């Protein structure tokens, strides 16, 4: 019974192991492909959202720069004279067209501030303050806007944009841009349930975030791996996904892209669980299929093992019965495979053994009859010999005397003394 159970378990385990191995290998290959495809899809989605948001931010900045260029073109062409009042009117018109501009000021070619208009304070005209040492006056160019470092006014990020006229007498026009309006663009950049974007400058300062309080708190995000990867090299192109854990212990995947403003980076982030949810679903599905396949394989293995072991058990029982001498037993196994052929061979062997046994019995019976006849003949001859001996004894009785007394005649002495009857002389006649 132990061997049968071991054989049954062996078949079932081997079939289950084979099914499990095949499905596990297939599941691992599929998971690897799904993981690659999902990672590519996540990177493509975040790149799409980042490029879309960066394009809107660049358009926002270009619009402000275009307005500065338009006002400077009036100075270049002479439509606006060098009269401070005329310049003030143009700057007020420009400020109405660009709500993001909080303050505008014009510096003449000699570095003197001539006009300043502001939303938050009073306008100043003809002050003549020396601004020749300011970075915007020294670094401004005519072919592209110059951006200064980000500053905070009341925890609100601002940046200075400056452009120089094509003619020397046009001077430099500078604007102080309020970056709080970028929050609308960042708010619209959402994907999935928790995917979002934020904007940092070249020093890792947070400029825009969906949670406005984050910007007001002015956190130092230079230690975040995504920010480090984004500002590591100003000339670097956007790289692959960056995976890291936040200080709150959340696993995040991030992507960054460059903006037209030097040093600025737009970064998209998404929780890893959400980004790779298809992989987790595929893993759960693969595990479920694997469990079901193992159960199905075990059931199939059990059925197949029983279909193989049960005939073997019948063969073993038939062999035991034939070994016990029950040669009339036949193994009933209606199968067309090797086991059925083996059962037929067993039945043929039992039939041949039965024929041999019957022939042997016939021969033994014949030999027994012959032996009985020989024994009967031997007994008959022995009886005849005994009867002849008894008859001789009656004709020549042996007297109870000594040999000398019985053998008085000299002719019979030798026979009497030798213990056997003497032969009379007439017996030889």
Tab-separated table of C-alpha atoms in Angstrom:
chain	number	residue	atom	x	y	z
A	1	UNK	CA	0.000	0.000	0.000
A	2	UNK	CA	2.902	2.329	0.747
A	3	UNK	CA	4.379	1.813	-2.716
A	4	UNK	CA	1.029	2.514	-4.331
A	5	UNK	CA	0.595	5.721	-2.410
A	6	UNK	CA	4.109	6.772	-3.260
A	7	UNK	CA	3.494	6.086	-6.953
A	8	UNK	CA	0.196	7.976	-6.806
A	9	UNK	CA	1.854	10.922	-5.084
A	10	UNK	CA	4.732	10.837	-7.534
A	11	UNK	CA	2.473	11.085	-10.563
A	12	UNK	CA	0.351	13.826	-9.004
A	13	UNK	CA	3.341	15.848	-7.819
A	14	UNK	CA	5.181	15.573	-11.106
A	15	UNK	CA	2.190	16.679	-13.131
A	16	UNK	CA	1.457	19.540	-10.708
A	17	UNK	CA	5.108	20.584	-10.712
A	18	UNK	CA	5.218	20.531	-14.507
A	19	UNK	CA	2.082	22.665	-14.794
A	20	UNK	CA	3.350	25.045	-12.112
A	21	UNK	CA	6.759	25.379	-13.744
A	22	UNK	CA	5.329	26.104	-17.179
A	23	UNK	CA	2.820	28.629	-15.877
A	24	UNK	CA	5.364	30.243	-13.561
A	25	UNK	CA	7.823	30.695	-16.423
A	26	UNK	CA	5.075	32.072	-18.624
A	27	UNK	CA	3.878	34.370	-15.822
A	28	UNK	CA	7.373	35.691	-15.146
A	29	UNK	CA	7.906	36.419	-18.832
A	30	UNK	CA	4.545	38.157	-19.090
A	31	UNK	CA	5.182	40.178	-15.940
A	32	UNK	CA	8.547	41.260	-17.265
A	33	UNK	CA	6.978	42.390	-20.529
A	34	UNK	CA	4.087	44.098	-18.731
A	35	UNK	CA	6.521	45.821	-16.384
A	36	UNK	CA	8.541	47.140	-19.317
A	37	UNK	CA	5.448	48.243	-21.209
A	38	UNK	CA	3.968	49.849	-18.099
A	39	UNK	CA	7.198	51.685	-17.334
A	40	UNK	CA	7.335	52.929	-20.911
A	41	UNK	CA	3.679	53.984	-20.728
A	42	UNK	CA	4.198	55.777	-17.396
A	43	UNK	CA	7.237	57.576	-18.753
A	44	UNK	CA	5.367	58.541	-21.917
A	45	UNK	CA	2.376	59.810	-19.945
A	46	UNK	CA	4.460	61.859	-17.555
A	47	UNK	CA	6.576	63.184	-20.428
A	48	UNK	CA	3.392	64.200	-22.252
A	49	UNK	CA	1.975	66.000	-19.203
A	50	UNK	CA	5.320	67.633	-18.401
A	51	UNK	CA	5.829	68.838	-21.971
A	52	UNK	CA	2.279	70.118	-22.128
A	53	UNK	CA	2.628	72.065	-18.892
A	54	UNK	CA	6.092	73.342	-19.773
A	55	UNK	CA	4.783	74.524	-23.128
A	56	UNK	CA	2.049	76.518	-21.380
A	57	UNK	CA	4.541	78.023	-18.940
A	58	UNK	CA	6.920	78.891	-21.774
A	59	UNK	CA	4.031	80.487	-23.655
A	60	UNK	CA	3.149	82.480	-20.556
A	61	UNK	CA	6.710	83.733	-20.237
A	62	UNK	CA	7.029	84.387	-23.972
A	63	UNK	CA	3.873	86.477	-23.955
A	64	UNK	CA	5.349	88.716	-21.289
A	65	UNK	CA	8.600	88.905	-23.222
A	66	UNK	CA	6.717	89.668	-26.432
A	67	UNK	CA	4.926	92.573	-24.755
A	68	UNK	CA	8.260	93.970	-23.607
A	69	UNK	CA	9.628	93.569	-27.125
A	70	UNK	CA	6.597	95.391	-28.549
A	71	UNK	CA	7.069	98.375	-26.233
A	72	UNK	CA	10.794	98.486	-26.961
A	73	UNK	CA	10.065	98.418	-30.678
A	74	UNK	CA	8.099	101.651	-30.221
A	75	UNK	CA	11.140	103.190	-28.565
A	76	UNK	CA	13.371	101.813	-31.329
A	77	UNK	CA	11.162	103.277	-34.053
A	78	UNK	CA	10.763	106.652	-32.344
A	79	UNK	CA	6.999	106.417	-31.973
A	80	UNK	CA	7.586	107.048	-28.315
A	81	UNK	CA	9.897	109.847	-27.525
A	82	UNK	CA	12.228	110.063	-24.606
A	83	UNK	CA	9.684	112.076	-22.684
A	84	UNK	CA	9.018	110.321	-19.395
A	85	UNK	CA	5.281	110.893	-19.534
A	86	UNK	CA	4.983	109.151	-22.903
A	87	UNK	CA	6.959	106.189	-21.611
A	88	UNK	CA	4.745	106.053	-18.511
A	89	UNK	CA	1.602	105.845	-20.637
A	90	UNK	CA	3.066	103.006	-22.689
A	91	UNK	CA	4.103	101.099	-19.544
A	92	UNK	CA	0.616	101.487	-18.049
A	93	UNK	CA	-0.901	100.140	-21.272
A	94	UNK	CA	1.538	97.251	-21.195
A	95	UNK	CA	0.666	96.445	-17.579
A	96	UNK	CA	-3.029	96.303	-18.381
A	97	UNK	CA	-2.332	93.754	-21.115
A	98	UNK	CA	-0.209	91.533	-18.849
A	99	UNK	CA	-1.869	90.870	-15.487
A	100	UNK	CA	1.151	88.849	-14.364
A	101	UNK	CA	3.350	91.965	-14.416
A	102	UNK	CA	3.385	93.637	-11.013
A	103	UNK	CA	5.937	96.286	-11.779
A	104	UNK	CA	7.592	97.878	-14.842
A	105	UNK	CA	10.517	100.234	-15.000
A	106	UNK	CA	12.536	101.790	-17.805
A	107	UNK	CA	16.266	102.420	-17.560
A	108	UNK	CA	17.784	104.788	-20.102
A	109	UNK	CA	21.038	104.043	-21.957
A	110	UNK	CA	23.053	105.766	-19.207
A	111	UNK	CA	21.728	103.436	-16.483
A	112	UNK	CA	19.319	105.948	-14.944
A	113	UNK	CA	15.832	104.820	-13.960
A	114	UNK	CA	13.446	107.216	-15.656
A	115	UNK	CA	9.991	105.633	-15.180
A	116	UNK	CA	8.567	103.034	-12.755
A	117	UNK	CA	4.928	101.937	-12.611
A	118	UNK	CA	3.596	99.431	-10.049
A	119	UNK	CA	0.380	97.734	-9.064
A	120	UNK	CA	1.311	97.645	-5.407
A	121	UNK	CA	2.782	101.128	-5.008
A	122	UNK	CA	2.839	104.583	-6.496
A	123	UNK	CA	4.351	105.358	-9.860
A	124	UNK	CA	7.648	107.166	-10.073
A	125	UNK	CA	8.604	109.331	-13.019
A	126	UNK	CA	11.870	111.155	-13.632
A	127	UNK	CA	13.596	110.047	-10.449
A	128	UNK	CA	16.918	109.551	-12.205
A	129	UNK	CA	18.186	106.877	-9.798
A	130	UNK	CA	21.355	105.148	-10.897
A	131	UNK	CA	20.608	101.525	-11.927
A	132	UNK	CA	23.712	100.927	-13.970
A	133	UNK	CA	24.927	98.242	-11.544
A	134	UNK	CA	21.775	96.147	-11.609
A	135	UNK	CA	22.041	92.688	-13.233
A	136	UNK	CA	19.074	93.392	-15.486
A	137	UNK	CA	20.828	96.454	-16.963
A	138	UNK	CA	24.165	94.667	-17.365
A	139	UNK	CA	22.844	91.332	-18.713
A	140	UNK	CA	19.789	92.314	-20.739
A	141	UNK	CA	19.915	91.490	-24.458
A	142	UNK	CA	17.887	92.475	-27.456
A	143	UNK	CA	17.510	89.047	-29.001
A	144	UNK	CA	16.104	87.240	-25.963
A	145	UNK	CA	14.701	88.098	-22.546
A	146	UNK	CA	16.933	87.883	-19.524
A	147	UNK	CA	15.608	86.337	-16.305
A	148	UNK	CA	16.964	87.129	-12.911
A	149	UNK	CA	16.941	84.928	-9.805
A	150	UNK	CA	13.646	84.147	-8.144
A	151	UNK	CA	12.801	86.381	-5.178
A	152	UNK	CA	9.958	86.188	-2.698
A	153	UNK	CA	7.719	89.055	-1.761
A	154	UNK	CA	5.354	88.083	1.012
A	155	UNK	CA	6.290	84.434	0.324
A	156	UNK	CA	5.118	84.913	-3.256
A	157	UNK	CA	7.725	83.995	-5.903
A	158	UNK	CA	8.669	86.681	-8.395
A	159	UNK	CA	11.209	86.966	-11.154
A	160	UNK	CA	12.661	89.895	-13.059
A	161	UNK	CA	12.497	89.846	-16.858
A	162	UNK	CA	14.498	92.398	-18.836
A	163	UNK	CA	15.090	93.185	-22.517
A	164	UNK	CA	17.260	95.719	-24.276
A	165	UNK	CA	16.195	97.706	-27.314
A	166	UNK	CA	17.833	97.242	-30.667
A	167	UNK	CA	18.899	100.909	-30.677
A	168	UNK	CA	21.154	102.331	-28.059
A	169	UNK	CA	18.825	105.150	-27.081
A	170	UNK	CA	16.006	102.611	-26.319
A	171	UNK	CA	17.641	101.543	-23.066
A	172	UNK	CA	16.397	98.576	-20.993
A	173	UNK	CA	12.840	97.667	-20.091
A	174	UNK	CA	12.409	95.402	-17.022
A	175	UNK	CA	9.329	93.754	-15.539
A	176	UNK	CA	8.717	92.090	-12.224
A	177	UNK	CA	6.550	89.010	-12.907
A	178	UNK	CA	4.284	87.452	-10.295
A	179	UNK	CA	4.641	83.661	-10.640
A	180	UNK	CA	1.562	82.878	-8.584
A	181	UNK	CA	-0.432	82.658	-11.813
A	182	UNK	CA	1.606	79.621	-12.792
A	183	UNK	CA	-0.357	77.733	-10.170
A	184	UNK	CA	-3.325	77.565	-12.539
A	185	UNK	CA	-1.168	75.773	-15.094
A	186	UNK	CA	0.193	73.433	-12.438
A	187	UNK	CA	-3.315	72.727	-11.134
A	188	UNK	CA	-4.408	71.650	-14.598
A	189	UNK	CA	-1.450	69.276	-14.899
A	190	UNK	CA	-2.942	66.281	-13.164
A	191	UNK	CA	-2.999	62.671	-14.308
A	192	UNK	CA	-4.344	59.593	-12.657
A	193	UNK	CA	-5.774	60.073	-9.194
A	194	UNK	CA	-2.707	61.546	-7.509
A	195	UNK	CA	-0.314	62.483	-10.291
A	196	UNK	CA	0.726	66.144	-10.216
A	197	UNK	CA	3.448	68.553	-11.326
A	198	UNK	CA	5.483	71.324	-9.700
A	199	UNK	CA	8.017	73.907	-10.799
A	200	UNK	CA	11.480	74.558	-9.340
A	201	UNK	CA	14.266	76.972	-10.261
A	202	UNK	CA	17.938	76.240	-10.748
A	203	UNK	CA	18.566	76.299	-7.000
A	204	UNK	CA	15.775	73.892	-6.157
A	205	UNK	CA	13.379	76.531	-4.827
A	206	UNK	CA	9.722	75.667	-5.217
A	207	UNK	CA	8.014	78.110	-7.583
A	208	UNK	CA	4.624	76.524	-8.192
A	209	UNK	CA	2.776	73.580	-6.663
A	210	UNK	CA	-0.850	72.356	-6.658
A	211	UNK	CA	-0.876	72.914	-2.898
A	212	UNK	CA	-0.338	76.641	-2.569
A	213	UNK	CA	0.704	76.299	1.069
A	214	UNK	CA	3.738	74.351	-0.071
A	215	UNK	CA	4.946	77.436	-1.963
A	216	UNK	CA	4.174	79.719	0.963
A	217	UNK	CA	6.181	77.482	3.301
A	218	UNK	CA	9.191	77.836	0.955
A	219	UNK	CA	10.496	74.308	1.606
A	220	UNK	CA	13.989	73.247	0.640
A	221	UNK	CA	13.498	70.505	-1.912
A	222	UNK	CA	17.089	70.290	-3.042
A	223	UNK	CA	17.404	66.945	-1.218
A	224	UNK	CA	14.636	65.314	-3.233
A	225	UNK	CA	16.132	62.874	-5.756
A	226	UNK	CA	13.879	64.141	-8.541
A	227	UNK	CA	14.978	67.740	-7.957
A	228	UNK	CA	18.616	66.688	-7.695
A	229	UNK	CA	18.374	64.801	-10.969
A	230	UNK	CA	16.617	67.764	-12.609
A	231	UNK	CA	19.118	70.459	-11.581
A	232	UNK	CA	22.251	68.275	-11.632
A	233	UNK	CA	23.285	69.515	-15.058
A	234	UNK	CA	21.719	72.560	-16.631
A	235	UNK	CA	22.488	71.267	-20.107
A	236	UNK	CA	21.161	67.758	-19.467
A	237	UNK	CA	18.193	66.488	-21.394
A	238	UNK	CA	15.245	64.906	-19.615
A	239	UNK	CA	16.179	61.435	-18.445
A	240	UNK	CA	14.358	58.299	-17.491
A	241	UNK	CA	11.926	57.928	-14.651
A	242	UNK	CA	13.339	58.678	-11.229
A	243	UNK	CA	12.102	56.454	-8.409
A	244	UNK	CA	12.551	57.480	-4.789
A	245	UNK	CA	10.878	57.561	-1.375
A	246	UNK	CA	9.567	60.820	0.017
A	247	UNK	CA	10.232	61.864	3.638
A	248	UNK	CA	6.665	60.760	4.332
A	249	UNK	CA	7.629	57.215	3.290
A	250	UNK	CA	5.724	57.181	-0.018
A	251	UNK	CA	7.303	55.563	-3.070
A	252	UNK	CA	7.173	57.956	-6.019
A	253	UNK	CA	8.121	57.911	-9.698
A	254	UNK	CA	9.055	61.253	-11.226
A	255	UNK	CA	9.963	62.797	-14.570
A	256	UNK	CA	11.402	66.228	-15.368
A	257	UNK	CA	11.681	68.505	-18.374
A	258	UNK	CA	13.459	71.785	-19.082
A	259	UNK	CA	11.806	75.147	-19.661
A	260	UNK	CA	12.889	78.139	-21.716
A	261	UNK	CA	13.830	79.973	-18.532
A	262	UNK	CA	17.401	78.900	-17.723
A	263	UNK	CA	17.578	76.550	-14.757
A	264	UNK	CA	13.835	76.066	-14.412
A	265	UNK	CA	12.545	72.510	-14.368
A	266	UNK	CA	9.026	71.155	-14.386
A	267	UNK	CA	8.779	67.877	-12.502
A	268	UNK	CA	5.890	65.421	-12.563
A	269	UNK	CA	5.371	62.931	-9.757
A	270	UNK	CA	3.028	60.015	-9.255
A	271	UNK	CA	2.789	57.391	-6.496
A	272	UNK	CA	4.486	54.209	-7.574
A	273	UNK	CA	1.489	52.079	-6.571
A	274	UNK	CA	-0.743	54.077	-8.886
A	275	UNK	CA	1.763	54.316	-11.730
A	276	UNK	CA	2.486	50.590	-11.756
A	277	UNK	CA	-1.039	49.495	-10.895
A	278	UNK	CA	-1.293	47.529	-14.189
A	279	UNK	CA	1.776	45.559	-13.145
A	280	UNK	CA	0.260	44.799	-9.755
A	281	UNK	CA	-3.029	43.808	-11.372
A	282	UNK	CA	-1.174	41.606	-13.816
A	283	UNK	CA	0.789	40.094	-10.926
A	284	UNK	CA	-2.394	39.401	-8.968
A	285	UNK	CA	-4.006	37.926	-12.071
A	286	UNK	CA	-0.944	35.796	-12.791
A	287	UNK	CA	-0.859	34.544	-9.210
A	288	UNK	CA	-4.581	33.752	-9.333
A	289	UNK	CA	-4.151	31.910	-12.622
A	290	UNK	CA	-1.135	30.101	-11.196
A	291	UNK	CA	-3.076	28.992	-8.112
A	292	UNK	CA	-6.025	27.866	-10.216
A	293	UNK	CA	-3.682	26.103	-12.620
A	294	UNK	CA	-1.917	24.347	-9.761
A	295	UNK	CA	-5.254	23.197	-8.383
A	296	UNK	CA	-6.383	22.124	-11.843
A	297	UNK	CA	-3.036	20.438	-12.443
A	298	UNK	CA	-3.297	18.663	-9.125
A	299	UNK	CA	-6.791	17.479	-9.983
A	300	UNK	CA	-5.707	16.366	-13.447
A	301	UNK	CA	-2.615	14.743	-11.982
A	302	UNK	CA	-4.735	12.947	-9.428
A	303	UNK	CA	-7.147	11.681	-12.085
A	304	UNK	CA	-4.344	10.618	-14.389
A	305	UNK	CA	-2.435	9.040	-11.530
A	306	UNK	CA	-5.475	7.062	-10.503
A	307	UNK	CA	-6.054	6.002	-14.090
A	308	UNK	CA	-2.505	4.701	-14.143
A	309	UNK	CA	-2.213	3.403	-10.584
A	310	UNK	CA	-5.581	1.629	-10.463
A	311	UNK	CA	-4.743	-0.672	-13.404
A	312	UNK	CA	-1.359	-1.314	-11.819
A	313	UNK	CA	-3.134	-2.249	-8.612
A	314	UNK	CA	-5.377	-4.613	-10.579
A	315	UNK	CA	-2.302	-6.138	-12.188
A	316	UNK	CA	-0.639	-6.523	-8.794
A	317	UNK	CA	-3.732	-8.123	-7.253
A	318	UNK	CA	-4.061	-10.458	-10.244
A	319	UNK	CA	-0.394	-11.417	-9.921
A	320	UNK	CA	-0.923	-12.118	-6.206
A	321	UNK	CA	-3.936	-14.354	-6.897
A	322	UNK	CA	-2.115	-16.204	-9.656
A	323	UNK	CA	0.836	-16.596	-7.312
A	324	UNK	CA	-1.513	-18.107	-4.712
A	325	UNK	CA	-2.481	-20.790	-7.208
A	326	UNK	CA	-5.774	-19.382	-8.412
A	327	UNK	CA	-4.927	-19.890	-12.034
A	328	UNK	CA	-8.529	-19.492	-13.140
A	329	UNK	CA	-8.427	-15.821	-12.158
A	330	UNK	CA	-8.438	-13.337	-15.038
A	331	UNK	CA	-7.590	-9.629	-14.949
A	332	UNK	CA	-10.466	-7.605	-16.392
A	333	UNK	CA	-8.753	-4.496	-17.807
A	334	UNK	CA	-10.379	-3.133	-20.948
A	335	UNK	CA	-7.637	-0.822	-22.146
A	336	UNK	CA	-5.901	-0.522	-25.469
A	337	UNK	CA	-2.627	0.811	-24.127
A	338	UNK	CA	0.440	-0.895	-22.685
A	339	UNK	CA	-1.318	-1.659	-19.405
A	340	UNK	CA	-4.116	-3.439	-21.252
A	341	UNK	CA	-1.525	-5.356	-23.269
A	342	UNK	CA	0.230	-6.289	-20.025
A	343	UNK	CA	-3.070	-7.528	-18.534
A	344	UNK	CA	-3.618	-9.677	-21.634
A	345	UNK	CA	-0.141	-11.103	-21.182
A	346	UNK	CA	-0.908	-11.876	-17.555
A	347	UNK	CA	-4.116	-13.666	-18.555
A	348	UNK	CA	-2.272	-15.647	-21.222
A	349	UNK	CA	0.395	-16.568	-18.701
A	350	UNK	CA	-2.257	-17.736	-16.208
A	351	UNK	CA	-3.963	-19.771	-18.914
A	352	UNK	CA	-0.705	-21.415	-19.912
A	353	UNK	CA	0.146	-22.105	-16.288
A	354	UNK	CA	-3.294	-23.698	-15.853
A	355	UNK	CA	-2.758	-25.886	-18.900
A	356	UNK	CA	0.671	-26.881	-17.648
A	357	UNK	CA	-0.752	-27.612	-14.212
A	358	UNK	CA	-3.538	-29.785	-15.663
A	359	UNK	CA	-1.067	-31.663	-17.831
A	360	UNK	CA	1.111	-32.197	-14.805
A	361	UNK	CA	-1.838	-33.503	-12.792
A	362	UNK	CA	-2.712	-35.908	-15.611
A	363	UNK	CA	0.845	-37.170	-15.720
A	364	UNK	CA	1.004	-37.518	-11.954
A	365	UNK	CA	-2.289	-39.463	-11.922
A	366	UNK	CA	-1.023	-41.767	-14.664
A	367	UNK	CA	2.249	-42.300	-12.846
A	368	UNK	CA	0.305	-42.967	-9.636
A	369	UNK	CA	-1.824	-45.605	-11.329
A	370	UNK	CA	1.247	-47.258	-12.778
A	371	UNK	CA	2.936	-47.214	-9.377
A	372	UNK	CA	-0.181	-48.626	-7.735
A	373	UNK	CA	-0.316	-51.455	-10.319
A	374	UNK	CA	3.374	-52.201	-9.760
A	375	UNK	CA	2.853	-52.200	-6.015
A	376	UNK	CA	-0.141	-54.497	-6.382
A	377	UNK	CA	1.878	-56.863	-8.557
A	378	UNK	CA	4.731	-56.757	-6.055
A	379	UNK	CA	2.359	-57.514	-3.182
A	380	UNK	CA	0.836	-60.355	-5.152
A	381	UNK	CA	4.211	-61.903	-5.851
A	382	UNK	CA	5.266	-61.430	-2.295
A	383	UNK	CA	2.097	-63.156	-1.151
A	384	UNK	CA	2.757	-65.976	-3.542
A	385	UNK	CA	6.300	-66.334	-2.224
A	386	UNK	CA	5.046	-66.388	1.307
A	387	UNK	CA	2.412	-69.004	0.445
A	388	UNK	CA	5.056	-71.138	-1.285
A	389	UNK	CA	7.337	-70.841	1.692
A	390	UNK	CA	4.520	-71.829	4.019
A	391	UNK	CA	3.671	-74.817	1.816
A	392	UNK	CA	7.248	-76.052	1.936
A	393	UNK	CA	7.248	-75.694	5.649
A	394	UNK	CA	4.230	-78.007	5.904
A	395	UNK	CA	5.927	-80.767	3.886
A	396	UNK	CA	9.169	-80.675	5.935
A	397	UNK	CA	8.461	-79.810	9.460
A	398	UNK	CA	11.428	-79.008	11.636
A	399	UNK	CA	11.360	-81.105	14.848
A	400	UNK	CA	12.230	-79.478	18.064
A	401	UNK	CA	15.348	-81.707	18.541
A	402	UNK	CA	18.977	-81.077	18.033
A	403	UNK	CA	20.686	-81.477	14.776
A	404	UNK	CA	22.454	-84.655	15.819
A	405	UNK	CA	19.259	-86.339	16.836
A	406	UNK	CA	17.464	-85.329	13.690
A	407	UNK	CA	20.230	-86.276	11.280
A	408	UNK	CA	20.728	-89.826	12.087
A	409	UNK	CA	20.874	-90.946	8.541
A	410	UNK	CA	24.144	-89.900	7.089
A	411	UNK	CA	22.541	-88.758	3.842
A	412	UNK	CA	20.489	-85.951	5.486
A	413	UNK	CA	22.958	-84.714	8.046
A	414	UNK	CA	24.249	-81.770	6.117
A	415	UNK	CA	20.836	-80.432	5.330
A	416	UNK	CA	19.537	-80.761	8.847
A	417	UNK	CA	22.592	-79.286	10.469
A	418	UNK	CA	22.639	-76.395	7.960
A	419	UNK	CA	19.149	-75.385	9.065
A	420	UNK	CA	17.263	-76.180	5.875
A	421	UNK	CA	15.343	-79.245	4.822
A	422	UNK	CA	17.124	-81.938	2.947
A	423	UNK	CA	16.098	-82.727	-0.510
A	424	UNK	CA	14.861	-86.245	-0.894
A	425	UNK	CA	16.412	-88.133	-3.605
A	426	UNK	CA	13.172	-88.501	-5.514
A	427	UNK	CA	12.921	-84.698	-5.857
A	428	UNK	CA	15.664	-84.667	-8.436
A	429	UNK	CA	14.113	-87.320	-10.486
